[in-house]
């Protein structure tokens, strides 16, 4: 066992595979690919440029295609599927759990999805359409249907004998579900409870009937926070009539937590969170251009504000030199507040009851920061440019912009959430526009009044 | 059960509590606080300003202090502990699992920790020092010591009877560990396997001896990626002699995944990831000032570059007006690349084998982006300012800066990781300095050559 640990964790097989690939020893590559667990093969594919990725995929046997596809990230998976013959995709999908099937199919471009559905036989197509019937990003979408159900009136001994007869349990089974004749969920029995119970006890006596069930239409990020908050390993999913329809396991929730957290980080840089690091150049260029276009408009707006003060600028070049300092400080301070509030909302800390308090607090922080940096920048400029008035003007602009930054950083995400706009995606660009415009206006405006 | 679901998920109790608190009905508040699960009380405390937080804490009975403390985030927990009498903290810590104990103690300021250790009796102090003996952010630090071990030569029936006798199993037990006489880990038995096994079988016959164990000194983020990659619910931890020392469960790993992902997002905005959204104003102001100080230096450097071209700027005010466009576009493009590469490194996709490929790819994207936005900005400026030469100059500067942005965005995190600097923390500020300096230099420099 010690050795097994070594080889896996050191990823020596992966390294060996990379070497074999670089030297064109395809027979070794093929052999190694089939020795690695599917999740390691998925990691290898995700870490390879598209060309290598396609070469590797061609070396992999069809019967493990499904296992690998379900471990891949959306962008990479779609790239591979769109190059496969529909019939082979259908074969790969057959082995998948319902949640992985739903995720794989829903992310495909529409024409590819239609091709694949048409290549399926009636039974498979029914299963696929069933999996797709719940809205994306809901509990129904991420649940699995392989639950083991018990009746309340049988004894633990009967259950134990039934399980022994069955031989194997679905992956990650930690709880059995107790349902009545109409399939309504009436309780849970943890696997460990079966071990400690008296074999003569009825299921009804050992079950936990207080536990919660997840409604099938609950948004997946709410599901994730419940799992996090209550340290669940799995949870039953019920429909509107409280009938058991499936279960959600922690491994699927982990993916959602990772994706949610990444989503904020990627969105704030104007990136799609599924963006494939190793995508072809042209595809990456297109994806990034949206954000650059938005920023160009912002930058031109800032330039237009400066343009209002052309006469002032042409009289004093020093104003042009210092013109970027105030907007830049406002942008940083505002983005700090924005990030903190977005994180607070994601963790469920910010609610209507405390948001006014939060905005006031951030305003106070902005005011204090404004004072501190105003004094500092006034001293620096007065010394550098030997001009006290200029120092006082930039200090005033700094204070104004720091307050504007705090106010917009704290209130933008709250307002945007009410308007159902994703604050991580649009918040930063709106904020920067505000701090640029206010910063330039305050600095050049005051300078025009007092210096010209 | 349907009702239990309703009340919990709708958080009506939390809302009721907030109303009671606002109206000063402390008896109701107290009652509600003790009805809520500890994780919900923790959420309430985290969502409250410091003053309310202290009032609430005073209403909570000492015997549930420990349960709530272990659910709190570091900053909030430390704030509460530092106001408690050491003896009461010791009482609260007594009930904690080893991993929560380690986390709570290690994050405390040194003088508070010493006070608490001195208030402990010898046995508690030994346990505390044991928990603190593993390095922070290692497997040993996040593991629990409540493992259930089996001997390979006993029968399943004996095990089942032993467990029934024991009555209750530690929380989240999904696997039993098989050890030999010298405590070396020789195999795992999933709880579900015990249910399906023949009672006459020996443990050695049903155990999985291929599974991996985690070395006690493995970094916690590596532990988290293993859990994510292989969908584990728990994993055994072994020391350098392969002796079983504890187990790690998925609920602790979920916290690490969340924290790691948040860390990148918060660091990129220059924030400490444990920063408490509801901290007092002065504390928040101090924490944010580091980043603002760094940014002031950056902004002054950019101003100093502009200062080199004072003569040029005083002759043509239009250059001052347009001076911010090129640096701003470079900053956005560079940050996109930087974010993507940092994410790729966190997911384990970027390695020495493909980093050269990745830098070349990003350079190509930067070049293409440069061409696109150069053409666009040239057209806009030529039309707006009726000056084709000016348009061509800004286009050239844009192309140069986009290439610089791509090159630094892709290579900075790779270089910084080699130097063991956190790229999420320092990457963005270095990148912006580069794109500011290169952008201003390229634009004003070219303008000086061709227009003056």
Short mmCIF file of C-alpha atoms in Angstrom, two decimals, chain A residues 20-362:
data_model
loop_
_atom_site.label_atom_id
_atom_site.label_comp_id
_atom_site.label_asym_id
_atom_site.label_seq_id
_atom_site.Cartn_x
_atom_site.Cartn_y
_atom_site.Cartn_z
CA UNK A 20 6.23 8.79 -23.99
CA UNK A 21 3.96 11.24 -25.77
CA UNK A 22 6.78 13.68 -26.48
CA UNK A 23 8.85 10.84 -27.98
CA UNK A 24 5.98 9.51 -30.07
CA UNK A 25 5.89 6.12 -28.29
CA UNK A 26 2.17 5.72 -28.84
CA UNK A 27 1.98 2.07 -27.76
CA UNK A 28 3.29 2.99 -24.29
CA UNK A 29 1.01 6.04 -24.18
CA UNK A 30 -1.99 3.86 -24.95
CA UNK A 31 -1.03 1.34 -22.29
CA UNK A 32 -0.47 4.05 -19.65
CA UNK A 33 -3.75 5.79 -20.49
CA UNK A 34 -5.66 2.63 -19.66
CA UNK A 35 -3.80 2.10 -16.37
CA UNK A 36 -4.62 5.54 -14.99
CA UNK A 37 -7.90 6.23 -13.18
CA UNK A 38 -10.40 8.18 -15.38
CA UNK A 39 -10.01 11.35 -13.31
CA UNK A 40 -6.26 11.37 -13.97
CA UNK A 41 -6.80 10.90 -17.70
CA UNK A 42 -9.28 13.81 -17.55
CA UNK A 43 -6.67 16.00 -15.83
CA UNK A 44 -4.13 15.07 -18.51
CA UNK A 45 -6.56 15.98 -21.30
CA UNK A 46 -7.41 19.29 -19.63
CA UNK A 47 -3.71 20.13 -19.33
CA UNK A 48 -2.99 19.49 -23.02
CA UNK A 49 -3.27 21.78 -26.04
CA UNK A 50 -6.18 20.90 -28.34
CA UNK A 51 -4.03 19.01 -30.86
CA UNK A 52 -2.41 16.72 -28.26
CA UNK A 53 -5.83 16.31 -26.65
CA UNK A 54 -7.33 14.95 -29.87
CA UNK A 55 -4.38 12.59 -30.41
CA UNK A 56 -4.75 11.24 -26.87
CA UNK A 57 -8.50 10.78 -27.21
CA UNK A 58 -8.02 8.65 -30.34
CA UNK A 59 -5.81 6.28 -28.34
CA UNK A 60 -8.46 5.65 -25.66
CA UNK A 61 -10.81 2.65 -25.88
CA UNK A 62 -14.51 3.43 -26.38
CA UNK A 63 -15.59 1.55 -23.28
CA UNK A 64 -13.96 4.04 -20.91
CA UNK A 65 -15.01 7.14 -22.89
CA UNK A 66 -18.02 7.70 -20.61
CA UNK A 67 -16.00 7.51 -17.38
CA UNK A 68 -13.55 10.09 -18.66
CA UNK A 69 -16.14 12.42 -20.19
CA UNK A 70 -17.96 12.79 -16.86
CA UNK A 71 -14.74 13.97 -15.19
CA UNK A 72 -13.95 16.64 -17.80
CA UNK A 73 -14.78 20.32 -17.53
CA UNK A 74 -17.53 21.64 -19.80
CA UNK A 75 -15.45 23.39 -22.42
CA UNK A 76 -13.03 20.51 -22.90
CA UNK A 77 -15.82 17.92 -22.92
CA UNK A 78 -17.83 19.79 -25.53
CA UNK A 79 -14.76 20.14 -27.72
CA UNK A 80 -14.20 16.38 -27.65
CA UNK A 81 -17.86 15.38 -28.11
CA UNK A 82 -18.35 17.68 -31.08
CA UNK A 83 -15.58 15.77 -32.91
CA UNK A 84 -17.00 12.30 -32.10
CA UNK A 85 -19.45 10.30 -34.22
CA UNK A 86 -22.91 10.61 -32.55
CA UNK A 87 -23.26 6.81 -32.26
CA UNK A 88 -20.07 6.59 -30.21
CA UNK A 89 -21.21 9.44 -27.98
CA UNK A 90 -24.45 7.53 -27.35
CA UNK A 91 -22.41 4.47 -26.29
CA UNK A 92 -20.38 6.58 -23.90
CA UNK A 93 -23.45 8.19 -22.38
CA UNK A 94 -25.20 4.88 -21.68
CA UNK A 95 -23.04 4.11 -18.63
CA UNK A 96 -23.38 7.54 -17.01
CA UNK A 97 -25.30 8.35 -13.81
CA UNK A 98 -28.32 10.58 -14.36
CA UNK A 99 -26.67 13.68 -12.91
CA UNK A 100 -23.60 13.37 -15.13
CA UNK A 101 -25.81 12.64 -18.13
CA UNK A 102 -27.87 15.76 -17.48
CA UNK A 103 -24.77 17.91 -17.10
CA UNK A 104 -23.08 16.53 -20.21
CA UNK A 105 -26.11 16.85 -22.47
CA UNK A 106 -27.26 20.26 -21.28
CA UNK A 107 -23.95 21.95 -21.97
CA UNK A 108 -23.76 20.74 -25.58
CA UNK A 109 -24.48 23.13 -28.47
CA UNK A 110 -28.05 22.58 -29.67
CA UNK A 111 -27.29 21.01 -33.05
CA UNK A 112 -24.86 18.49 -31.49
CA UNK A 113 -27.46 17.61 -28.83
CA UNK A 114 -30.15 17.01 -31.48
CA UNK A 115 -27.79 14.75 -33.50
CA UNK A 116 -27.07 12.70 -30.40
CA UNK A 117 -30.69 12.41 -29.26
CA UNK A 118 -31.62 11.20 -32.77
CA UNK A 119 -28.97 8.48 -32.66
CA UNK A 120 -30.42 7.08 -29.41
CA UNK A 121 -32.92 4.23 -29.14
CA UNK A 122 -36.30 5.00 -27.55
CA UNK A 123 -35.31 3.87 -24.03
CA UNK A 124 -32.09 5.87 -23.91
CA UNK A 125 -33.81 8.91 -25.34
CA UNK A 126 -36.50 8.70 -22.64
CA UNK A 127 -33.81 8.55 -19.96
CA UNK A 128 -31.95 11.49 -21.49
CA UNK A 129 -35.08 13.62 -21.76
CA UNK A 130 -35.97 12.73 -18.17
CA UNK A 131 -32.52 13.87 -17.00
CA UNK A 132 -32.87 17.11 -18.95
CA UNK A 133 -36.39 17.82 -17.65
CA UNK A 134 -35.22 19.67 -14.53
CA UNK A 135 -33.93 23.20 -14.88
CA UNK A 136 -30.17 23.67 -15.02
CA UNK A 137 -28.68 24.71 -11.68
CA UNK A 138 -31.48 23.07 -9.65
CA UNK A 139 -31.43 20.19 -7.20
CA UNK A 140 -33.20 17.95 -9.75
CA UNK A 141 -30.41 18.56 -12.22
CA UNK A 142 -27.61 17.44 -9.91
CA UNK A 143 -29.42 14.57 -8.18
CA UNK A 144 -28.97 10.87 -8.77
CA UNK A 145 -31.89 8.45 -8.99
CA UNK A 146 -30.11 5.40 -7.53
CA UNK A 147 -31.66 5.58 -4.05
CA UNK A 148 -32.23 2.55 -1.83
CA UNK A 149 -35.64 2.74 -0.20
CA UNK A 150 -36.99 0.84 2.80
CA UNK A 151 -40.50 0.38 4.21
CA UNK A 152 -41.10 1.52 7.81
CA UNK A 153 -42.73 -1.73 8.95
CA UNK A 154 -39.97 -4.24 8.14
CA UNK A 155 -37.32 -5.26 10.68
CA UNK A 156 -33.65 -4.32 10.58
CA UNK A 157 -32.82 -7.99 10.20
CA UNK A 158 -34.87 -8.24 7.00
CA UNK A 159 -33.16 -5.13 5.66
CA UNK A 160 -29.74 -6.56 6.44
CA UNK A 161 -30.58 -9.82 4.68
CA UNK A 162 -31.95 -7.93 1.67
CA UNK A 163 -28.77 -5.88 1.38
CA UNK A 164 -26.56 -8.93 1.71
CA UNK A 165 -28.55 -10.54 -1.10
CA UNK A 166 -28.20 -7.46 -3.28
CA UNK A 167 -24.44 -7.74 -2.89
CA UNK A 168 -23.40 -4.24 -3.89
CA UNK A 169 -24.66 -0.77 -2.98
CA UNK A 170 -24.61 2.33 -5.22
CA UNK A 171 -21.49 4.48 -4.88
CA UNK A 172 -21.41 6.84 -1.87
CA UNK A 173 -24.45 5.30 -0.20
CA UNK A 174 -24.42 6.50 3.41
CA UNK A 175 -28.17 6.63 4.02
CA UNK A 176 -31.24 4.56 3.19
CA UNK A 177 -34.55 6.33 2.64
CA UNK A 178 -37.81 5.22 4.21
CA UNK A 179 -40.92 5.76 2.07
CA UNK A 180 -44.59 4.90 2.54
CA UNK A 181 -46.93 3.29 -0.01
CA UNK A 182 -47.31 6.49 -2.01
CA UNK A 183 -43.51 7.00 -2.17
CA UNK A 184 -43.60 9.87 0.32
CA UNK A 185 -40.37 10.24 2.25
CA UNK A 186 -41.02 9.53 5.94
CA UNK A 187 -37.51 9.11 7.34
CA UNK A 188 -33.81 8.40 6.90
CA UNK A 189 -31.70 5.53 8.18
CA UNK A 190 -27.92 6.12 8.12
CA UNK A 191 -25.97 3.02 7.11
CA UNK A 192 -24.08 3.17 10.42
CA UNK A 193 -27.40 3.14 12.32
CA UNK A 194 -28.24 -0.24 10.72
CA UNK A 195 -24.98 -1.61 12.14
CA UNK A 196 -25.69 -0.52 15.69
CA UNK A 197 -29.43 -1.29 15.73
CA UNK A 198 -31.02 -4.36 17.31
CA UNK A 199 -31.91 -6.71 14.40
CA UNK A 200 -35.40 -7.17 15.85
CA UNK A 201 -36.18 -3.41 15.70
CA UNK A 202 -38.54 -2.08 13.04
CA UNK A 203 -37.17 0.42 10.51
CA UNK A 204 -39.72 2.92 11.86
CA UNK A 205 -38.07 2.67 15.30
CA UNK A 206 -34.55 3.39 14.14
CA UNK A 207 -35.23 5.97 11.43
CA UNK A 208 -34.70 9.69 11.78
CA UNK A 209 -37.96 11.39 10.85
CA UNK A 210 -36.78 14.91 11.69
CA UNK A 211 -34.26 15.25 8.89
CA UNK A 212 -34.77 17.61 5.98
CA UNK A 213 -35.39 16.91 2.34
CA UNK A 214 -34.44 19.14 -0.56
CA UNK A 215 -37.19 20.34 -2.92
CA UNK A 216 -36.40 19.30 -6.49
CA UNK A 217 -36.46 22.90 -7.75
CA UNK A 218 -34.12 24.40 -5.14
CA UNK A 219 -31.23 26.33 -6.79
CA UNK A 220 -27.99 24.32 -6.64
CA UNK A 221 -26.03 27.00 -4.80
CA UNK A 222 -28.59 26.91 -1.99
CA UNK A 223 -28.20 23.14 -1.91
CA UNK A 224 -24.45 23.63 -1.61
CA UNK A 225 -24.74 26.05 1.32
CA UNK A 226 -27.03 23.64 3.17
CA UNK A 227 -24.48 20.85 2.72
CA UNK A 228 -21.71 23.15 3.91
CA UNK A 229 -23.67 24.50 6.82
CA UNK A 230 -24.89 21.16 8.16
CA UNK A 231 -21.93 18.96 7.09
CA UNK A 232 -24.15 16.55 5.13
CA UNK A 233 -22.75 13.69 3.07
CA UNK A 234 -25.96 13.19 1.13
CA UNK A 235 -29.54 14.43 1.16
CA UNK A 236 -32.84 13.16 -0.25
CA UNK A 237 -34.64 15.13 -2.96
CA UNK A 238 -38.44 15.30 -3.02
CA UNK A 239 -40.99 16.64 -5.50
CA UNK A 240 -43.79 19.08 -4.68
CA UNK A 241 -45.89 16.21 -3.26
CA UNK A 242 -43.01 15.21 -0.95
CA UNK A 243 -42.35 12.04 -2.94
CA UNK A 244 -38.75 10.84 -3.00
CA UNK A 245 -37.27 11.41 -6.47
CA UNK A 246 -33.52 11.08 -5.88
CA UNK A 247 -30.55 11.95 -3.73
CA UNK A 248 -27.70 14.43 -3.92
CA UNK A 249 -24.23 13.37 -2.78
CA UNK A 250 -21.41 15.52 -1.46
CA UNK A 251 -19.08 14.83 -4.43
CA UNK A 252 -21.48 16.68 -6.75
CA UNK A 253 -21.82 19.47 -4.22
CA UNK A 254 -18.05 19.88 -4.05
CA UNK A 255 -18.04 20.61 -7.78
CA UNK A 256 -20.70 23.28 -7.30
CA UNK A 257 -18.82 24.92 -4.44
CA UNK A 258 -15.64 25.00 -6.52
CA UNK A 259 -17.49 26.38 -9.56
CA UNK A 260 -19.36 29.04 -7.58
CA UNK A 261 -16.22 30.34 -5.93
CA UNK A 262 -14.36 30.31 -9.25
CA UNK A 263 -17.23 32.01 -10.99
CA UNK A 264 -16.79 35.19 -8.91
CA UNK A 265 -13.04 35.32 -9.46
CA UNK A 266 -13.27 34.68 -13.20
CA UNK A 267 -16.24 37.02 -13.72
CA UNK A 268 -14.48 39.88 -12.00
CA UNK A 269 -11.74 39.58 -14.64
CA UNK A 270 -14.40 39.37 -17.37
CA UNK A 271 -13.84 35.68 -18.12
CA UNK A 272 -16.25 32.81 -18.64
CA UNK A 273 -15.61 30.40 -15.75
CA UNK A 274 -15.64 27.41 -18.06
CA UNK A 275 -12.94 28.96 -20.26
CA UNK A 276 -10.44 26.28 -21.23
CA UNK A 277 -6.87 27.42 -20.48
CA UNK A 278 -5.60 25.42 -23.45
CA UNK A 279 -8.23 26.49 -26.01
CA UNK A 280 -7.07 27.51 -29.51
CA UNK A 281 -5.83 31.10 -29.91
CA UNK A 282 -8.72 32.40 -31.99
CA UNK A 283 -11.38 31.01 -29.62
CA UNK A 284 -9.66 32.61 -26.61
CA UNK A 285 -9.30 35.93 -28.44
CA UNK A 286 -13.02 36.05 -29.20
CA UNK A 287 -14.03 35.17 -25.64
CA UNK A 288 -11.91 37.89 -24.12
CA UNK A 289 -12.90 40.61 -26.55
CA UNK A 290 -16.29 41.30 -24.94
CA UNK A 291 -14.69 42.57 -21.78
CA UNK A 292 -12.05 44.56 -23.66
CA UNK A 293 -14.80 46.20 -25.70
CA UNK A 294 -16.64 47.21 -22.53
CA UNK A 295 -13.41 48.56 -21.09
CA UNK A 296 -12.67 50.55 -24.23
CA UNK A 297 -15.99 52.34 -23.85
CA UNK A 298 -15.17 53.04 -20.20
CA UNK A 299 -11.71 54.34 -21.07
CA UNK A 300 -13.15 56.56 -23.79
CA UNK A 301 -15.69 57.94 -21.33
CA UNK A 302 -12.88 58.83 -18.94
CA UNK A 303 -11.01 60.47 -21.84
CA UNK A 304 -14.17 62.43 -22.73
CA UNK A 305 -14.31 63.79 -19.16
CA UNK A 306 -10.68 64.88 -19.44
CA UNK A 307 -11.54 66.40 -22.81
CA UNK A 308 -13.92 68.82 -21.06
CA UNK A 309 -10.88 70.29 -19.38
CA UNK A 310 -8.69 70.59 -22.48
CA UNK A 311 -8.10 74.31 -21.90
CA UNK A 312 -6.94 73.66 -18.33
CA UNK A 313 -4.70 70.79 -19.40
CA UNK A 314 -3.06 72.81 -22.14
CA UNK A 315 -2.16 75.52 -19.61
CA UNK A 316 -0.72 73.17 -16.98
CA UNK A 317 0.96 69.94 -18.13
CA UNK A 318 1.50 68.94 -14.50
CA UNK A 319 -2.23 68.26 -14.20
CA UNK A 320 -1.98 65.76 -17.05
CA UNK A 321 0.85 64.00 -15.24
CA UNK A 322 -1.08 63.65 -11.98
CA UNK A 323 -4.46 62.98 -13.59
CA UNK A 324 -4.27 59.18 -13.17
CA UNK A 325 -3.46 59.00 -9.45
CA UNK A 326 -6.89 59.83 -8.00
CA UNK A 327 -8.90 57.52 -10.33
CA UNK A 328 -6.46 54.69 -9.72
CA UNK A 329 -6.70 54.91 -5.89
CA UNK A 330 -10.49 55.14 -6.09
CA UNK A 331 -10.57 52.05 -8.32
CA UNK A 332 -8.54 49.99 -5.85
CA UNK A 333 -10.50 51.10 -2.77
CA UNK A 334 -13.83 50.59 -4.53
CA UNK A 335 -12.87 47.13 -5.75
CA UNK A 336 -11.88 46.09 -2.22
CA UNK A 337 -15.32 47.04 -0.93
CA UNK A 338 -17.03 45.45 -3.94
CA UNK A 339 -15.16 42.15 -3.52
CA UNK A 340 -15.91 42.03 0.19
CA UNK A 341 -19.61 42.65 -0.31
CA UNK A 342 -19.86 40.10 -3.15
CA UNK A 343 -18.16 37.51 -0.96
CA UNK A 344 -20.45 38.41 1.96
CA UNK A 345 -23.50 37.92 -0.27
CA UNK A 346 -22.20 34.55 -1.49
CA UNK A 347 -21.75 33.37 2.11
CA UNK A 348 -25.24 34.59 3.01
CA UNK A 349 -23.96 37.21 5.44
CA UNK A 350 -25.46 40.22 3.69
CA UNK A 351 -29.24 40.49 3.95
CA UNK A 352 -31.84 43.29 3.84
CA UNK A 353 -31.60 43.59 7.63
CA UNK A 354 -27.96 44.59 7.70
CA UNK A 355 -27.23 46.08 4.28
CA UNK A 356 -27.88 49.66 5.36
CA UNK A 357 -25.49 49.17 8.30
CA UNK A 358 -22.91 47.74 5.88
CA UNK A 359 -23.14 50.66 3.43
CA UNK A 360 -22.72 53.14 6.32
CA UNK A 361 -19.74 51.23 7.62
CA UNK A 362 -18.06 51.18 4.21
#
